[in-house]
PDB file of C-alpha atoms in Angstrom:
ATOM      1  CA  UNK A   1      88.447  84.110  94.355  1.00 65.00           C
ATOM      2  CA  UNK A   2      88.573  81.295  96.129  1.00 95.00           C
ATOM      3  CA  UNK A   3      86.887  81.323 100.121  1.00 97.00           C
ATOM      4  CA  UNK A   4      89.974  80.159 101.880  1.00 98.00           C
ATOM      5  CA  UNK A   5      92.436  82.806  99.649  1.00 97.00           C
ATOM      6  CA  UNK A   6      89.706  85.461 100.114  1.00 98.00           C
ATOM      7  CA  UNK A   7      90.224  84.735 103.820  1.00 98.00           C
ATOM      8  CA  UNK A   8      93.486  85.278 103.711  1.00 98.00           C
ATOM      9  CA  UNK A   9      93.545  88.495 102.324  1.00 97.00           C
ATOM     10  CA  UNK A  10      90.887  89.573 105.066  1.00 98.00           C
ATOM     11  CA  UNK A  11      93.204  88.502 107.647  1.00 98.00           C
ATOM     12  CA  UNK A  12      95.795  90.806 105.757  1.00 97.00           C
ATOM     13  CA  UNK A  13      93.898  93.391 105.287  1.00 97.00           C
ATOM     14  CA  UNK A  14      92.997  93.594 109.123  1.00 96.00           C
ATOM     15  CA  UNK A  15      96.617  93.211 109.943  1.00 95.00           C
ATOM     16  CA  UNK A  16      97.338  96.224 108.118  1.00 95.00           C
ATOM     17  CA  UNK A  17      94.458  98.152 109.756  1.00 96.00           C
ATOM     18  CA  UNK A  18      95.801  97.422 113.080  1.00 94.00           C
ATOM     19  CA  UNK A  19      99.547  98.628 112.014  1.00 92.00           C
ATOM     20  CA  UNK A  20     100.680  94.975 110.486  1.00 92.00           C
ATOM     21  CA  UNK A  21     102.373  93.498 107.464  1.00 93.00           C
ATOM     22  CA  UNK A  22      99.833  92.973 104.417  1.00 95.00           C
ATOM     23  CA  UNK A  23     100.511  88.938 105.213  1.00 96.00           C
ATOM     24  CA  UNK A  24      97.519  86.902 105.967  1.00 97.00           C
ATOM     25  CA  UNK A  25      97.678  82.743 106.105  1.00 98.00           C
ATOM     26  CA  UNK A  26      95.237  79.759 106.537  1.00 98.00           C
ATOM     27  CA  UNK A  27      95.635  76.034 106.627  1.00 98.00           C
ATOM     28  CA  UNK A  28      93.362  73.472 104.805  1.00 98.00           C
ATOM     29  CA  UNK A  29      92.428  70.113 104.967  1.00 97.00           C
ATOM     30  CA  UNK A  30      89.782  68.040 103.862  1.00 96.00           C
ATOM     31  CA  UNK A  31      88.312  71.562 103.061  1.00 96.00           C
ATOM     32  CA  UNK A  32      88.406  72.484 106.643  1.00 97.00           C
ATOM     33  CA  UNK A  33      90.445  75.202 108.176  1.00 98.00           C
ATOM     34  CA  UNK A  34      92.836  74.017 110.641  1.00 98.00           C
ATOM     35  CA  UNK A  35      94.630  77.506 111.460  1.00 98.00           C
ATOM     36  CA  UNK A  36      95.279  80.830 110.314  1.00 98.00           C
ATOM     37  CA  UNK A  37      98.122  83.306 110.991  1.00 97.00           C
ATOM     38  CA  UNK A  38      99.222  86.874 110.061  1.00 97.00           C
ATOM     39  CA  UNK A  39     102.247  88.301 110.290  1.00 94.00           C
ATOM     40  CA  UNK A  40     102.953  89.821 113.708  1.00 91.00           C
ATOM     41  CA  UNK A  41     106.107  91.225 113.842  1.00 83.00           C
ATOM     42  CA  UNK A  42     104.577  94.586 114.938  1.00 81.00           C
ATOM     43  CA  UNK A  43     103.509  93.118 118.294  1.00 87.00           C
ATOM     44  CA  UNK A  44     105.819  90.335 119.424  1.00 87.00           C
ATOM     45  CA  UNK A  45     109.384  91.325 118.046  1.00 87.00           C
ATOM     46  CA  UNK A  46     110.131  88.105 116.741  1.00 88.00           C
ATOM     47  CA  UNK A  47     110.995  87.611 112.946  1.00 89.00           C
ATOM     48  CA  UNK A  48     109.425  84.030 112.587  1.00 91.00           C
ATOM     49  CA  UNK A  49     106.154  85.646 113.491  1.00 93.00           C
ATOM     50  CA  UNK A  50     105.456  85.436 109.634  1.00 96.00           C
ATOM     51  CA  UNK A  51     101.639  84.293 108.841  1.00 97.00           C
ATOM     52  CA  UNK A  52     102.351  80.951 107.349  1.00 98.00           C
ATOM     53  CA  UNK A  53     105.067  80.454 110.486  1.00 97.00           C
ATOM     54  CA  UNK A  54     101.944  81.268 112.991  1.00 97.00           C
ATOM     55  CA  UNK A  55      99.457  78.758 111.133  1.00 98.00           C
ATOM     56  CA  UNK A  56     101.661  75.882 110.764  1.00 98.00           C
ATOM     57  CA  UNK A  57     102.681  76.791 114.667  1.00 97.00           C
ATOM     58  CA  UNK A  58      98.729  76.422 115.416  1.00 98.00           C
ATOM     59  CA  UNK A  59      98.010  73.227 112.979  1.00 98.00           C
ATOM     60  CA  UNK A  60     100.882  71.554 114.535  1.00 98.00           C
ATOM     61  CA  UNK A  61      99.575  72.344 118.152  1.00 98.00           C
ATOM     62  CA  UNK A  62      96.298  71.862 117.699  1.00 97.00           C
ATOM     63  CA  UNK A  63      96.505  68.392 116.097  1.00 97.00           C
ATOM     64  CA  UNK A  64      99.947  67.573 117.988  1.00 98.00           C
ATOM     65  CA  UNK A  65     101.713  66.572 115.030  1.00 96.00           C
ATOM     66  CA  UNK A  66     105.142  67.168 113.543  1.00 95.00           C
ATOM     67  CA  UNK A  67     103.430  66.199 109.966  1.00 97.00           C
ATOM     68  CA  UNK A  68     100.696  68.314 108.007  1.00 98.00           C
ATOM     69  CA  UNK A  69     101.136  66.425 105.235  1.00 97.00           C
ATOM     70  CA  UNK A  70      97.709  66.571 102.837  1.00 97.00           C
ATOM     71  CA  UNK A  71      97.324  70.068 103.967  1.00 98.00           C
ATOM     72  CA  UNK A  72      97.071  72.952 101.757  1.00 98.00           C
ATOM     73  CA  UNK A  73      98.526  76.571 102.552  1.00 98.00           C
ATOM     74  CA  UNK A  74      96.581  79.934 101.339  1.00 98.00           C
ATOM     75  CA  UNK A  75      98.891  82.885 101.861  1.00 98.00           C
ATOM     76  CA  UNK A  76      98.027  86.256 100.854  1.00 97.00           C
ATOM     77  CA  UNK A  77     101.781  86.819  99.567  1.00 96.00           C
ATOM     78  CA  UNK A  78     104.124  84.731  98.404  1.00 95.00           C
ATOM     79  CA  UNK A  79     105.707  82.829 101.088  1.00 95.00           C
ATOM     80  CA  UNK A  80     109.447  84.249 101.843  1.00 94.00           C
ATOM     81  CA  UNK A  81     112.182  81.376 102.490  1.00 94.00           C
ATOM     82  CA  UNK A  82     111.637  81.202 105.942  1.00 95.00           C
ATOM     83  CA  UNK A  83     107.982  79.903 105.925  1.00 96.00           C
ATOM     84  CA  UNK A  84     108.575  78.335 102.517  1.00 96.00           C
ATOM     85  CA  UNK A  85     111.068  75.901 104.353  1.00 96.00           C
ATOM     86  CA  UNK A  86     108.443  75.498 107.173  1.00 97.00           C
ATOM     87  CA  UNK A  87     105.924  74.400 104.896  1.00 98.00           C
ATOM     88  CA  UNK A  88     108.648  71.476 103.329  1.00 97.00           C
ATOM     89  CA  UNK A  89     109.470  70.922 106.687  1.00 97.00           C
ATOM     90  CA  UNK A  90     105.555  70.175 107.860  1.00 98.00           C
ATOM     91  CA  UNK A  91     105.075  68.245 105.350  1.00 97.00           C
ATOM     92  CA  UNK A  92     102.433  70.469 103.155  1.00 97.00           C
ATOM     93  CA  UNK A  93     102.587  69.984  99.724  1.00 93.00           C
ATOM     94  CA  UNK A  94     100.534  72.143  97.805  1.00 97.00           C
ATOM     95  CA  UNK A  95     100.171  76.459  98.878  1.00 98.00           C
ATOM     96  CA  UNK A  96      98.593  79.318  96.997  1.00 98.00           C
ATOM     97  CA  UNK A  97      99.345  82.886  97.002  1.00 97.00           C
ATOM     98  CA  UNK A  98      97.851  85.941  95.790  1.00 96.00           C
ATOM     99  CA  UNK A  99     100.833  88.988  95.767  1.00 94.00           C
ATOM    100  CA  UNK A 100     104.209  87.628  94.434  1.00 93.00           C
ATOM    101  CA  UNK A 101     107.374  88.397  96.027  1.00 91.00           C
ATOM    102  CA  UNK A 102     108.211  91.435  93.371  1.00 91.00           C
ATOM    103  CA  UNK A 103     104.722  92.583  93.965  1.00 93.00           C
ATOM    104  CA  UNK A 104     105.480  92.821  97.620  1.00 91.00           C
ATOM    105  CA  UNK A 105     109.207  94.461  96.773  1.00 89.00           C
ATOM    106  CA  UNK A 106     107.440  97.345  95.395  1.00 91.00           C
ATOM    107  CA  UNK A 107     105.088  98.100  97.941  1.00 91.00           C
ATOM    108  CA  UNK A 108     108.981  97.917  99.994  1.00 87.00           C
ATOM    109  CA  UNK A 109     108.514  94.872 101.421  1.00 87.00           C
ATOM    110  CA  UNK A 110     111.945  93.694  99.492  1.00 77.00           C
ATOM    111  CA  UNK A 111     113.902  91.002 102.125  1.00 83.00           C
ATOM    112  CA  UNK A 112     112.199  87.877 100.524  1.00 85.00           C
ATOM    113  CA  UNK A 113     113.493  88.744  97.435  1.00 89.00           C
ATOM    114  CA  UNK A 114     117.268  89.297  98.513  1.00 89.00           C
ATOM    115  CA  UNK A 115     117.578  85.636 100.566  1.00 89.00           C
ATOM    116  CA  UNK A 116     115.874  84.140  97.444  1.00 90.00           C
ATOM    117  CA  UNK A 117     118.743  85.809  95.341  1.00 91.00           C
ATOM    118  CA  UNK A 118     121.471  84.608  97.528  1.00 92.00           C
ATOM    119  CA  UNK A 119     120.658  81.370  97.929  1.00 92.00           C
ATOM    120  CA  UNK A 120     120.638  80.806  94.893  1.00 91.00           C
ATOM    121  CA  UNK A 121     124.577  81.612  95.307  1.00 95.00           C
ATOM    122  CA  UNK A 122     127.500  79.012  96.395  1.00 93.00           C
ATOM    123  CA  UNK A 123     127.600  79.511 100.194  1.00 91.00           C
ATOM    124  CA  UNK A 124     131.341  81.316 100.092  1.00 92.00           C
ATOM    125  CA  UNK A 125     129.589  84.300  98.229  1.00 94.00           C
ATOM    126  CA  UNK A 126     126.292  84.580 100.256  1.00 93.00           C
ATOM    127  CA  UNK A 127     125.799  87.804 102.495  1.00 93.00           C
ATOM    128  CA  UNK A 128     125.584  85.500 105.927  1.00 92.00           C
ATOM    129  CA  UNK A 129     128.945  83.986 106.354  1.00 90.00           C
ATOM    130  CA  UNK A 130     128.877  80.390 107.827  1.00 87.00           C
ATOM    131  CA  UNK A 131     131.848  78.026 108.752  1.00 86.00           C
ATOM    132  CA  UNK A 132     131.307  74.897 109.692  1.00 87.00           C
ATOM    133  CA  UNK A 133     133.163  73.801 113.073  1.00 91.00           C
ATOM    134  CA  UNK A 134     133.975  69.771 113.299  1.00 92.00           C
ATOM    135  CA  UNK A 135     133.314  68.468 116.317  1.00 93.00           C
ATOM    136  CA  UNK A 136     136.582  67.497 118.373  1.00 93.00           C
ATOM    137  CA  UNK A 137     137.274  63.917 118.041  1.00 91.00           C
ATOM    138  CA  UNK A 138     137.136  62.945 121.547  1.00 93.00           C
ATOM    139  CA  UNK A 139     133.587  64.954 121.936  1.00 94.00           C
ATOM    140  CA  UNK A 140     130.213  62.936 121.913  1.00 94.00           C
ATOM    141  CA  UNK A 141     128.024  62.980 118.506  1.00 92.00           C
ATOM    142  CA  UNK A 142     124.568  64.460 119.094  1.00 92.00           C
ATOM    143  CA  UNK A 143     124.184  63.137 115.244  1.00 91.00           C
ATOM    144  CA  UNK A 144     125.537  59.441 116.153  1.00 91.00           C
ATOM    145  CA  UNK A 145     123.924  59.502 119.774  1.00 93.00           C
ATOM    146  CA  UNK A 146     120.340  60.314 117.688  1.00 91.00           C
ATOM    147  CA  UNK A 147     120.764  57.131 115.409  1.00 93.00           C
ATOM    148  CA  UNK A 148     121.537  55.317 118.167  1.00 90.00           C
ATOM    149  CA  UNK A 149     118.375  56.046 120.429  1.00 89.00           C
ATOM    150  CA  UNK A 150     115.971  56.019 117.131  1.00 85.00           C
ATOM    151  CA  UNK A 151     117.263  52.127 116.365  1.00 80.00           C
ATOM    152  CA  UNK A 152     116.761  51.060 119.819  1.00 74.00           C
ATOM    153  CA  UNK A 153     112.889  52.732 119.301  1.00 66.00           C
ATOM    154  CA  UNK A 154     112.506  49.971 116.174  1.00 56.00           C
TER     155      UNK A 154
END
């Protein structure tokens, strides 16, 4: 197995020891480790406190960047939506995992697997209802205010 994907599954199996999620995460570049994560929703109540959420949280810190582009994820499960979007987001274009998302459904770890199902549906039929609300014509554009402040920047 690779070092940084063995890594990652230490950091998962630790998490579990101390009452965790089997979800362990590290960061690459240039063959380097820039962070590592597990998943902590045990200890801080918050559900973006996925692994891969944690290390890009770190990398991004650490290096105060908004990019991680040429980066490389190792995640000892298979990234749910949430940190999958992070990692487009970020910029990282290449991640390896070792449990897949039905692999993680039957040790009951299922939730991945249901967004991943309705997303794939048109939004009407989706389980989270969402409406879009115009803005009112006479209200200021954050979107059109944005444009105008990154021109001037140019």
């Amino acid at each position: 197995m690779d070092q940084f994907m063995e890594r990652a599954v230490e950091l998962s199996l630790a998490n579990v020891r101390e009452g965790g999620q089997p979800f362990g995460a590290v960061l690459v570049k240039d063959n380097q480790i820039l962070a590592e994560g597990v998943n902590k929703l045990h200890k801080i109540q918050d559900v973006s406190g996925h692994a891969e959420m944690l290390a890009i949280r770190r990398a991004q810190q650490a290096l105060k960047a908004d990019s991680l582009a040429g980066s490389i994820m190792y995640a000892s499960g298979e990234p749910c939506p949430m940190c999958l979007a992070a990692m487009y987001m970020a910029g990282i274009e290449e991640a390896y995992y070792c449990a897949s998302v039905e692999e993680a459904v039957q040790a009951g770890l299922g939730k991945s697997q249901i967004i991943y199902e309705d997303l794939r549906k048109p939004k009407a039929e989706r389980r989270l209802s969402m409406t879009q609300m115009p803005l009112a014509e006479d209200r200021e554009n954050p979107l059109e205010l944005w444009v105008k402040h990154s021109s001037e920047k140019i």
